[in-house]
Amino acid sequence: ETHTVDQHLIFLSGNGQAIEGGTKTTDIHPGDLVIVPAGTLHNFKNTGATPWIVATVYAPAEHKADTVHDTLEQGEKLEDEGKDEPPSWAKEK
């Protein structure tokens, strides 16, 4: 996936991999912070036995303030249905 804004991810639990550009992988551990610049093709894969807990910040905001997505698919569906729009102050003018 890619975003039109920068994404900041803080991994709080679990282990996995960051995948950049479809090929480059980097191991991710609790406490890691990853910043994905706008337009960068990326994905994250949980490779551990425990669930990932991740805090994500988009700058500017790309989702409603109270949004929680359990899966990427759920998030994309809500966006496609117009149910997860960023606040007006976060939209480019």
mmCIF file with all atom_site columns, C-alpha atoms in Angstrom:
data_model
loop_
_atom_site.group_PDB
_atom_site.id
_atom_site.type_symbol
_atom_site.label_atom_id
_atom_site.label_alt_id
_atom_site.label_comp_id
_atom_site.label_asym_id
_atom_site.label_entity_id
_atom_site.label_seq_id
_atom_site.pdbx_PDB_ins_code
_atom_site.Cartn_x
_atom_site.Cartn_y
_atom_site.Cartn_z
_atom_site.occupancy
_atom_site.B_iso_or_equiv
_atom_site.pdbx_formal_charge
_atom_site.auth_seq_id
_atom_site.auth_comp_id
_atom_site.auth_asym_id
_atom_site.auth_atom_id
_atom_site.pdbx_PDB_model_num
ATOM 1  C CA . GLU A 1 1  ? 0.000   0.000   0.000  1.00 0.00 ? 1  GLU A CA 1
ATOM 2  C CA . THR A 1 2  ? 0.966   3.647   -0.292 1.00 0.00 ? 2  THR A CA 1
ATOM 3  C CA . HIS A 1 3  ? -0.332  6.826   1.333  1.00 0.00 ? 3  HIS A CA 1
ATOM 4  C CA . THR A 1 4  ? -0.442  10.452  0.255  1.00 0.00 ? 4  THR A CA 1
ATOM 5  C CA . VAL A 1 5  ? 0.753   11.481  3.725  1.00 0.00 ? 5  VAL A CA 1
ATOM 6  C CA . ASP A 1 6  ? 3.624   10.417  5.994  1.00 0.00 ? 6  ASP A CA 1
ATOM 7  C CA . GLN A 1 7  ? 2.887   7.474   8.318  1.00 0.00 ? 7  GLN A CA 1
ATOM 8  C CA . HIS A 1 8  ? 4.534   6.994   11.726 1.00 0.00 ? 8  HIS A CA 1
ATOM 9  C CA . LEU A 1 9  ? 4.235   3.554   13.366 1.00 0.00 ? 9  LEU A CA 1
ATOM 10 C CA . ILE A 1 10 ? 5.213   2.634   16.925 1.00 0.00 ? 10 ILE A CA 1
ATOM 11 C CA . PHE A 1 11 ? 5.288   -1.114  17.551 1.00 0.00 ? 11 PHE A CA 1
ATOM 12 C CA . LEU A 1 12 ? 4.252   -1.849  21.126 1.00 0.00 ? 12 LEU A CA 1
ATOM 13 C CA . SER A 1 13 ? 4.186   -5.669  21.121 1.00 0.00 ? 13 SER A CA 1
ATOM 14 C CA . GLY A 1 14 ? 4.848   -8.575  18.787 1.00 0.00 ? 14 GLY A CA 1
ATOM 15 C CA . ASN A 1 15 ? 7.509   -9.165  16.154 1.00 0.00 ? 15 ASN A CA 1
ATOM 16 C CA . GLY A 1 16 ? 7.426   -8.942  12.398 1.00 0.00 ? 16 GLY A CA 1
ATOM 17 C CA . GLN A 1 17 ? 8.847   -7.449  9.256  1.00 0.00 ? 17 GLN A CA 1
ATOM 18 C CA . ALA A 1 18 ? 8.587   -4.156  7.443  1.00 0.00 ? 18 ALA A CA 1
ATOM 19 C CA . ILE A 1 19 ? 8.465   -4.626  3.665  1.00 0.00 ? 19 ILE A CA 1
ATOM 20 C CA . GLU A 1 20 ? 9.482   -1.644  1.547  1.00 0.00 ? 20 GLU A CA 1
ATOM 21 C CA . GLY A 1 21 ? 9.135   -1.433  -2.205 1.00 0.00 ? 21 GLY A CA 1
ATOM 22 C CA . GLY A 1 22 ? 7.829   -5.005  -2.316 1.00 0.00 ? 22 GLY A CA 1
ATOM 23 C CA . THR A 1 23 ? 11.263  -6.554  -1.679 1.00 0.00 ? 23 THR A CA 1
ATOM 24 C CA . LYS A 1 24 ? 13.363  -4.942  1.089  1.00 0.00 ? 24 LYS A CA 1
ATOM 25 C CA . THR A 1 25 ? 12.579  -6.399  4.531  1.00 0.00 ? 25 THR A CA 1
ATOM 26 C CA . THR A 1 26 ? 13.565  -5.193  7.990  1.00 0.00 ? 26 THR A CA 1
ATOM 27 C CA . ASP A 1 27 ? 12.852  -7.006  11.271 1.00 0.00 ? 27 ASP A CA 1
ATOM 28 C CA . ILE A 1 28 ? 10.506  -5.151  13.644 1.00 0.00 ? 28 ILE A CA 1
ATOM 29 C CA . HIS A 1 29 ? 10.467  -5.537  17.436 1.00 0.00 ? 29 HIS A CA 1
ATOM 30 C CA . PRO A 1 30 ? 8.544   -3.937  20.336 1.00 0.00 ? 30 PRO A CA 1
ATOM 31 C CA . GLY A 1 31 ? 9.695   -0.356  20.845 1.00 0.00 ? 31 GLY A CA 1
ATOM 32 C CA . ASP A 1 32 ? 10.609  0.200   17.186 1.00 0.00 ? 32 ASP A CA 1
ATOM 33 C CA . LEU A 1 33 ? 9.455   3.373   15.444 1.00 0.00 ? 33 LEU A CA 1
ATOM 34 C CA . VAL A 1 34 ? 9.084   3.350   11.669 1.00 0.00 ? 34 VAL A CA 1
ATOM 35 C CA . ILE A 1 35 ? 8.413   6.427   9.552  1.00 0.00 ? 35 ILE A CA 1
ATOM 36 C CA . VAL A 1 36 ? 7.069   5.766   6.057  1.00 0.00 ? 36 VAL A CA 1
ATOM 37 C CA . PRO A 1 37 ? 7.324   8.824   3.782  1.00 0.00 ? 37 PRO A CA 1
ATOM 38 C CA . ALA A 1 38 ? 4.325   9.674   1.607  1.00 0.00 ? 38 ALA A CA 1
ATOM 39 C CA . GLY A 1 39 ? 4.266   7.680   -1.630 1.00 0.00 ? 39 GLY A CA 1
ATOM 40 C CA . THR A 1 40 ? 6.455   4.824   -0.358 1.00 0.00 ? 40 THR A CA 1
ATOM 41 C CA . LEU A 1 41 ? 5.205   1.320   -1.216 1.00 0.00 ? 41 LEU A CA 1
ATOM 42 C CA . HIS A 1 42 ? 5.151   -0.607  2.072  1.00 0.00 ? 42 HIS A CA 1
ATOM 43 C CA . ASN A 1 43 ? 3.587   -3.371  4.136  1.00 0.00 ? 43 ASN A CA 1
ATOM 44 C CA . PHE A 1 44 ? 4.047   -4.890  7.587  1.00 0.00 ? 44 PHE A CA 1
ATOM 45 C CA . LYS A 1 45 ? 3.792   -8.580  8.405  1.00 0.00 ? 45 LYS A CA 1
ATOM 46 C CA . ASN A 1 46 ? 3.419   -10.135 11.858 1.00 0.00 ? 46 ASN A CA 1
ATOM 47 C CA . THR A 1 47 ? 5.851   -13.057 12.011 1.00 0.00 ? 47 THR A CA 1
ATOM 48 C CA . GLY A 1 48 ? 5.563   -13.762 15.741 1.00 0.00 ? 48 GLY A CA 1
ATOM 49 C CA . ALA A 1 49 ? 3.262   -15.880 17.868 1.00 0.00 ? 49 ALA A CA 1
ATOM 50 C CA . THR A 1 50 ? 1.657   -12.902 19.636 1.00 0.00 ? 50 THR A CA 1
ATOM 51 C CA . PRO A 1 51 ? -0.582  -10.209 18.137 1.00 0.00 ? 51 PRO A CA 1
ATOM 52 C CA . TRP A 1 52 ? 0.945   -6.923  17.125 1.00 0.00 ? 52 TRP A CA 1
ATOM 53 C CA . ILE A 1 53 ? -0.126  -3.820  18.936 1.00 0.00 ? 53 ILE A CA 1
ATOM 54 C CA . VAL A 1 54 ? 0.730   -0.819  16.804 1.00 0.00 ? 54 VAL A CA 1
ATOM 55 C CA . ALA A 1 55 ? 0.062   2.894   17.222 1.00 0.00 ? 55 ALA A CA 1
ATOM 56 C CA . THR A 1 56 ? -0.095  4.734   13.894 1.00 0.00 ? 56 THR A CA 1
ATOM 57 C CA . VAL A 1 57 ? -0.061  8.468   13.213 1.00 0.00 ? 57 VAL A CA 1
ATOM 58 C CA . TYR A 1 58 ? -0.724  9.947   9.775  1.00 0.00 ? 58 TYR A CA 1
ATOM 59 C CA . ALA A 1 59 ? 0.457   13.484  9.145  1.00 0.00 ? 59 ALA A CA 1
ATOM 60 C CA . PRO A 1 60 ? -1.760  15.136  8.204  1.00 0.00 ? 60 PRO A CA 1
ATOM 61 C CA . ALA A 1 61 ? -4.596  12.913  9.420  1.00 0.00 ? 61 ALA A CA 1
ATOM 62 C CA . GLU A 1 62 ? -5.939  10.364  6.917  1.00 0.00 ? 62 GLU A CA 1
ATOM 63 C CA . HIS A 1 63 ? -8.707  8.825   9.065  1.00 0.00 ? 63 HIS A CA 1
ATOM 64 C CA . LYS A 1 64 ? -11.452 9.936   11.476 1.00 0.00 ? 64 LYS A CA 1
ATOM 65 C CA . ALA A 1 65 ? -10.119 10.705  14.947 1.00 0.00 ? 65 ALA A CA 1
ATOM 66 C CA . ASP A 1 66 ? -11.836 7.695   16.581 1.00 0.00 ? 66 ASP A CA 1
ATOM 67 C CA . THR A 1 67 ? -10.965 5.151   13.871 1.00 0.00 ? 67 THR A CA 1
ATOM 68 C CA . VAL A 1 68 ? -9.822  1.651   14.822 1.00 0.00 ? 68 VAL A CA 1
ATOM 69 C CA . HIS A 1 69 ? -9.211  -0.895  12.040 1.00 0.00 ? 69 HIS A CA 1
ATOM 70 C CA . ASP A 1 70 ? -8.711  -4.550  12.891 1.00 0.00 ? 70 ASP A CA 1
ATOM 71 C CA . THR A 1 71 ? -7.440  -5.294  9.360  1.00 0.00 ? 71 THR A CA 1
ATOM 72 C CA . LEU A 1 72 ? -6.259  -3.411  6.291  1.00 0.00 ? 72 LEU A CA 1
ATOM 73 C CA . GLU A 1 73 ? -9.259  -4.770  4.395  1.00 0.00 ? 73 GLU A CA 1
ATOM 74 C CA . GLN A 1 74 ? -11.670 -3.363  6.991  1.00 0.00 ? 74 GLN A CA 1
ATOM 75 C CA . GLY A 1 75 ? -10.011 0.040   6.766  1.00 0.00 ? 75 GLY A CA 1
ATOM 76 C CA . GLU A 1 76 ? -10.130 0.111   2.983  1.00 0.00 ? 76 GLU A CA 1
ATOM 77 C CA . LYS A 1 77 ? -13.791 -0.946  2.984  1.00 0.00 ? 77 LYS A CA 1
ATOM 78 C CA . LEU A 1 78 ? -14.741 1.861   5.387  1.00 0.00 ? 78 LEU A CA 1
ATOM 79 C CA . GLU A 1 79 ? -12.813 4.382   3.281  1.00 0.00 ? 79 GLU A CA 1
ATOM 80 C CA . ASP A 1 80 ? -14.489 3.137   0.072  1.00 0.00 ? 80 ASP A CA 1
ATOM 81 C CA . GLU A 1 81 ? -17.920 3.477   1.727  1.00 0.00 ? 81 GLU A CA 1
ATOM 82 C CA . GLY A 1 82 ? -17.135 7.051   2.834  1.00 0.00 ? 82 GLY A CA 1
ATOM 83 C CA . LYS A 1 83 ? -17.367 6.078   6.521  1.00 0.00 ? 83 LYS A CA 1
ATOM 84 C CA . ASP A 1 84 ? -13.752 6.927   7.407  1.00 0.00 ? 84 ASP A CA 1
ATOM 85 C CA . GLU A 1 85 ? -12.993 10.432  6.179  1.00 0.00 ? 85 GLU A CA 1
ATOM 86 C CA . PRO A 1 86 ? -10.316 12.637  7.754  1.00 0.00 ? 86 PRO A CA 1
ATOM 87 C CA . PRO A 1 87 ? -11.387 15.801  9.554  1.00 0.00 ? 87 PRO A CA 1
ATOM 88 C CA . SER A 1 88 ? -11.812 18.866  7.342  1.00 0.00 ? 88 SER A CA 1
ATOM 89 C CA . TRP A 1 89 ? -8.783  20.588  8.923  1.00 0.00 ? 89 TRP A CA 1
ATOM 90 C CA . ALA A 1 90 ? -6.537  17.724  7.725  1.00 0.00 ? 90 ALA A CA 1
ATOM 91 C CA . LYS A 1 91 ? -7.551  17.832  4.064  1.00 0.00 ? 91 LYS A CA 1
ATOM 92 C CA . GLU A 1 92 ? -5.343  19.550  1.523  1.00 0.00 ? 92 GLU A CA 1
ATOM 93 C CA . LYS A 1 93 ? -6.804  22.772  0.159  1.00 0.00 ? 93 LYS A CA 1
#
